[in-house]
Each structure stands twice: as structure tokens, then as C-alpha cells.
Amino acid sequence: RTEPSPFVFISAAEAGWTESIGGDPFFIPDFLSRYLKAKRAVEAQLMEYAPKKALRPVIMRPSLVYTPDKLPSLPAVAGFFVGNALGIPGIDRPVLVDTVARAAVASLKDTASVGVKDFKAMEELAAKA
């Protein structure tokens, strides 16, 4: 029996906002709400394949993805770090672009890797790469 083919989908941590704060938050702009709903719809569709062993979906949910090379983005990155440290619902810690890439590659190799990966799981996977 062959293993299901791995499929990595880069989603968005904020696609889980409604889960983390218990409803449809009123402060999300309409365009962002549609974007996040589309991300969640793709996630749900992919996860339907897991029990059938048709695919092994790995869903990366980074929040703000950054690189220290882009200095203008660092104030926003700092804001996300602070928001996460304060425990503001729906604010995940920012993730280095290299971490997302290494985690995606590692998840392709790790046959036990399936489902949603938050920033902590991405860092663990990236360490294996």
C-alpha cells in the first residue's frame, strides 16, 4: 500500500479568528473576511481527502510572514509580536519566511505530518529540515 501524496497549503493564521474569539468578528474588513473564508474553505476541502488517504494535507497557518531584510515591515512585525505576547485573541506570532519554507519541505518528508500547523508546529518542523 502506498502512502498518500503530501500536499502543502499555505493558509493564514487569521483564518482561525472565528475559532479563537467565538464568532464572526466585526472588526475584519470585508475584503479580508472574504479572503479568510476562502482560505478556510480550501482547508476544509483538503481535509476531506485525509480520511480517504487520497492526499496528506498539511496546512501551514502563518500569521504575518516576514524577513528582517525588509526594514519597513518591522514595525508591523513588532506589533504582532507584542499582540501575541499580550494574548490578544487571533494574533499569532509572526513567522520568518525561511521558517515557513523549511517547515513546508520538512512536512513533505514527514509522513506523520498532516493537518493544520500553527507557528509553533512550523518552528518544530523547520528544525527538522
Rosetta silent file (secondary structure, phi, psi, omega in degrees, C-alpha in Angstrom):
SEQUENCE: RTEPSPFVFISAAEAGWTESIGGDPFFIPDFLSRYLKAKRAVEAQLMEYAPKKALRPVIMRPSLVYTPDKLPSLPAVAGFFVGNALGIPGIDRPVLVDTVARAAVASLKDTASVGVKDFKAMEELAAKA
SCORE:     score description
SCORE:     0.000 S_00000001
   1 L     0.000  133.647 -178.603    0.000    0.000    0.000 S_00000001
   2 L   -92.106  153.782  177.603    1.369    3.398   -0.942 S_00000001
   3 L   -75.228  149.355  176.275    1.324    6.476    1.213 S_00000001
   4 L   -65.844  149.597  178.915   -0.997    9.336    0.233 S_00000001
   5 E   -68.931  133.554  177.747    0.656   12.154   -1.674 S_00000001
   6 E   -75.445  147.096  177.484    1.548   15.118    0.528 S_00000001
   7 E  -140.606  118.219  179.949    0.032   18.487   -0.312 S_00000001
   8 E  -100.488  127.744  177.603    1.154   21.660    1.450 S_00000001
   9 E  -119.237  126.557  176.834   -1.245   24.609    1.515 S_00000001
  10 E   -91.323  109.124 -178.686   -0.136   27.979    2.853 S_00000001
  11 L  -100.707 -142.078  179.359   -3.173   29.412    4.598 S_00000001
  12 L  -147.567  135.543 -179.855   -3.369   32.221    7.145 S_00000001
  13 H   -56.936  -37.613 -178.232   -3.428   32.107   10.932 S_00000001
  14 H   -66.427  -10.251  174.268   -6.233   34.631   10.907 S_00000001
  15 H   -64.984  -15.491  177.403   -8.359   32.052    9.106 S_00000001
  16 H   -97.983    7.525 -177.952   -8.842   30.711   12.637 S_00000001
  17 H   -54.690  -45.723 -176.664  -10.049   34.005   14.134 S_00000001
  18 H   -63.400  -29.443  176.527  -13.643   32.903   14.368 S_00000001
  19 H   -71.711  -39.493 -172.594  -12.498   29.807   16.265 S_00000001
  20 H   -80.099  -24.526 -179.100  -10.329   31.761   18.676 S_00000001
  21 H  -119.509   11.607  169.467  -12.794   34.505   19.567 S_00000001
  22 L    73.415   39.494  176.224  -16.065   32.630   19.262 S_00000001
  23 L   156.771 -170.776 -179.217  -17.831   34.094   16.269 S_00000001
  24 L   -90.330  104.899 -174.962  -17.533   36.260   13.210 S_00000001
  25 L   -64.361  137.089 -176.245  -15.511   39.276   14.362 S_00000001
  26 L   -76.534  -18.790 -173.102  -16.990   42.625   13.389 S_00000001
  27 L   -87.826    1.767  179.377  -13.629   44.374   13.021 S_00000001
  28 L   -85.595  125.266  176.856  -12.412   42.422    9.985 S_00000001
  29 L   -58.722  152.706 -175.530  -12.707   44.447    6.747 S_00000001
  30 H   -56.451  -45.008 -178.419  -14.962   42.854    4.136 S_00000001
  31 H   -62.410  -37.766 -179.609  -12.136   42.044    1.696 S_00000001
  32 H   -72.656  -36.740  177.473  -10.159   40.330    4.454 S_00000001
  33 H   -60.649  -45.265  178.294  -13.207   38.431    5.658 S_00000001
  34 H   -63.548  -41.676  178.976  -13.770   37.043    2.138 S_00000001
  35 H   -60.163  -47.567 -178.080  -10.072   36.158    1.848 S_00000001
  36 H   -68.477  -37.294  176.562  -10.082   34.299    5.159 S_00000001
  37 H   -63.887  -38.114  177.852  -13.326   32.475    4.363 S_00000001
  38 H   -65.217  -41.306  177.643  -11.803   31.331    1.066 S_00000001
  39 H   -60.206  -46.318 -179.273   -8.708   30.071    2.910 S_00000001
  40 H   -64.669  -36.906  179.160  -10.889   28.129    5.366 S_00000001
  41 H   -64.068  -41.964  177.888  -12.969   26.666    2.527 S_00000001
  42 H   -64.740  -43.954  178.160   -9.812   25.350    0.851 S_00000001
  43 H   -55.922  -47.786 -178.131   -8.596   23.961    4.182 S_00000001
  44 H   -62.200  -42.406  179.307  -11.896   22.137    4.731 S_00000001
  45 H   -62.644  -44.571  179.640  -11.857   20.694    1.214 S_00000001
  46 H   -62.767  -41.419 -177.472   -8.291   19.452    1.621 S_00000001
  47 H   -66.963  -21.290  175.532   -9.025   17.859    4.992 S_00000001
  48 H   -65.640  -23.971 -179.617  -11.826   15.822    3.389 S_00000001
  49 H   -79.885  -22.813 -174.935   -9.123   13.933    1.494 S_00000001
  50 L   -60.548  -50.561 -179.323   -7.184   12.883    4.608 S_00000001
  51 L   -63.946  -26.609 -179.280   -9.529   10.101    5.831 S_00000001
  52 L   -82.232   -7.052 -177.626   -9.769    8.715    2.294 S_00000001
  53 L    61.430   22.706  177.958   -5.946    8.586    2.091 S_00000001
  54 L   -79.102  -32.880  177.278   -6.199   10.366   -1.255 S_00000001
  55 E  -143.748  159.730  170.115   -3.922   13.167   -0.041 S_00000001
  56 E  -114.873   88.061 -176.414   -1.942   14.002    3.062 S_00000001
  57 E   -74.781  132.655  173.468   -2.850   17.657    3.502 S_00000001
  58 E  -121.924  118.994 -173.613   -0.520   19.828    5.536 S_00000001
  59 E  -111.540  109.836  177.405   -1.933   23.288    6.163 S_00000001
  60 E   -84.872  126.834  178.694    0.514   25.955    7.227 S_00000001
  61 L  -117.689   70.531  175.796   -1.192   28.790    9.076 S_00000001
  62 L   -74.198  153.149  171.470    1.389   31.525    9.440 S_00000001
  63 L   -85.585 -122.772  176.807    0.348   34.901   10.690 S_00000001
  64 L   -72.685  121.607  178.748    2.452   37.762    9.430 S_00000001
  65 E   -97.088  130.664 -174.443    5.288   36.289    7.360 S_00000001
  66 E  -141.945  168.282  170.055    8.407   38.437    7.390 S_00000001
  67 L  -136.322  138.373 -179.532   12.106   38.709    6.686 S_00000001
  68 L   -64.587  -13.051  178.809   14.405   41.011    8.644 S_00000001
  69 L   -67.812  -21.995 -176.981   15.740   42.256    5.282 S_00000001
  70 L   -98.851   83.344 -174.733   12.574   44.325    4.766 S_00000001
  71 H   -56.389  -38.480 -179.438   13.050   47.108    7.321 S_00000001
  72 H   -61.721  -22.555 -178.958    9.764   48.940    6.578 S_00000001
  73 H   -84.273  -12.685 -172.674    7.785   45.868    7.681 S_00000001
  74 H   -63.767  -33.513  175.270    9.468   45.560   11.073 S_00000001
  75 H   -61.180  -40.829  177.481    7.099   47.920   12.980 S_00000001
  76 H   -65.986  -40.412  178.216    4.117   45.745   11.961 S_00000001
  77 H   -59.388  -46.766  179.409    6.095   42.627   12.850 S_00000001
  78 H   -59.804  -40.493  178.360    6.857   44.105   16.279 S_00000001
  79 H   -61.335  -39.989  177.990    3.151   44.873   16.762 S_00000001
  80 H   -68.197  -39.159  176.435    2.232   41.258   16.072 S_00000001
  81 H   -59.901  -45.404 -179.711    4.924   40.026   18.491 S_00000001
  82 H   -65.656  -46.284  179.729    3.532   42.314   21.198 S_00000001
  83 H   -58.925  -40.946  177.809   -0.087   41.386   20.448 S_00000001
  84 H   -66.586  -43.761 -179.570    0.755   37.702   20.662 S_00000001
  85 H   -63.227  -32.929  178.372    2.725   38.164   23.892 S_00000001
  86 L   -79.417   -9.067  179.154   -0.241   40.016   25.407 S_00000001
  87 L    79.141   25.022  178.233   -2.538   37.171   24.436 S_00000001
  88 L   -64.817  124.740 -177.394   -4.767   39.203   22.123 S_00000001
  89 L   -56.666  136.038  176.129   -7.171   36.681   20.553 S_00000001
  90 L    82.574    0.191  179.198   -6.429   35.860   16.937 S_00000001
  91 L  -106.419  104.357  176.561   -2.940   37.381   16.941 S_00000001
  92 L   -89.858  158.734  178.129   -0.314   34.744   16.299 S_00000001
  93 L   -66.007  140.453  176.017    3.396   35.376   16.471 S_00000001
  94 L   -60.887  156.268 -176.694    4.965   36.412   13.150 S_00000001
  95 E  -127.999  134.014  175.282    6.911   33.732   11.274 S_00000001
  96 E   -63.738  141.933  179.082   10.091   34.106    9.252 S_00000001
  97 H   -58.752  -36.422  177.940    9.622   33.289    5.582 S_00000001
  98 H   -63.963  -34.446  178.372   12.525   30.833    5.884 S_00000001
  99 H   -66.144  -43.890  178.430   10.705   29.033    8.704 S_00000001
 100 H   -61.315  -44.627 -178.490    7.572   28.610    6.587 S_00000001
 101 H   -64.504  -47.042 -179.555    9.636   27.298    3.674 S_00000001
 102 H   -64.560  -38.534  178.342   11.668   24.859    5.795 S_00000001
 103 H   -64.351  -40.665  179.081    8.509   23.648    7.560 S_00000001
 104 H   -62.526  -45.058  179.819    6.786   23.022    4.233 S_00000001
 105 H   -64.890  -44.540  179.998    9.727   20.993    2.943 S_00000001
 106 H   -62.745  -36.884 -179.103   10.032   19.033    6.202 S_00000001
 107 H   -68.167  -27.131  176.007    6.303   18.247    6.174 S_00000001
 108 H   -66.216  -35.724 -178.246    6.657   16.715    2.717 S_00000001
 109 H   -82.965  -29.131 -175.420    9.224   14.277    4.109 S_00000001
 110 L   -86.957  100.969 -174.796    7.468   13.597    7.436 S_00000001
 111 L   -66.536  -14.068  177.208    4.728   11.066    6.644 S_00000001
 112 L   -88.058   -8.500 -178.019    3.127   11.668   10.049 S_00000001
 113 L   -80.555  118.010  179.437    2.669   15.364    9.310 S_00000001
 114 L  -154.357  149.938  175.789   -0.956   16.135    8.479 S_00000001
 115 E    91.206 -165.951 -174.833   -3.461   18.871    9.279 S_00000001
 116 E   -77.724  135.213  177.783   -3.159   22.457   10.473 S_00000001
 117 E  -120.880  117.437  176.089    0.227   23.731   11.627 S_00000001
 118 L   -85.373 -174.269 -174.890    0.415   26.900   13.717 S_00000001
 119 H   -61.839  -32.898  179.288    3.594   28.915   14.250 S_00000001
 120 H   -67.463  -46.128  179.749    4.819   26.565   16.970 S_00000001
 121 H   -65.420  -35.693  177.631    4.363   23.472   14.796 S_00000001
 122 H   -64.821  -40.211  178.594    6.015   25.246   11.863 S_00000001
 123 H   -65.092  -38.649  177.719    9.049   26.045   14.009 S_00000001
 124 H   -64.823  -44.324  178.349    9.251   22.399   15.128 S_00000001
 125 H   -64.384  -43.198 -178.189    9.026   21.156   11.541 S_00000001
 126 H   -60.887  -32.939  179.694   11.542   23.731   10.324 S_00000001
 127 H   -66.889  -23.636 -179.933   14.033   22.495   12.915 S_00000001
 128 H   -81.364  -20.198 -173.964   13.865   19.032   11.268 S_00000001
 129 L   -74.386    0.000    0.000   14.693   20.389    7.794 S_00000001
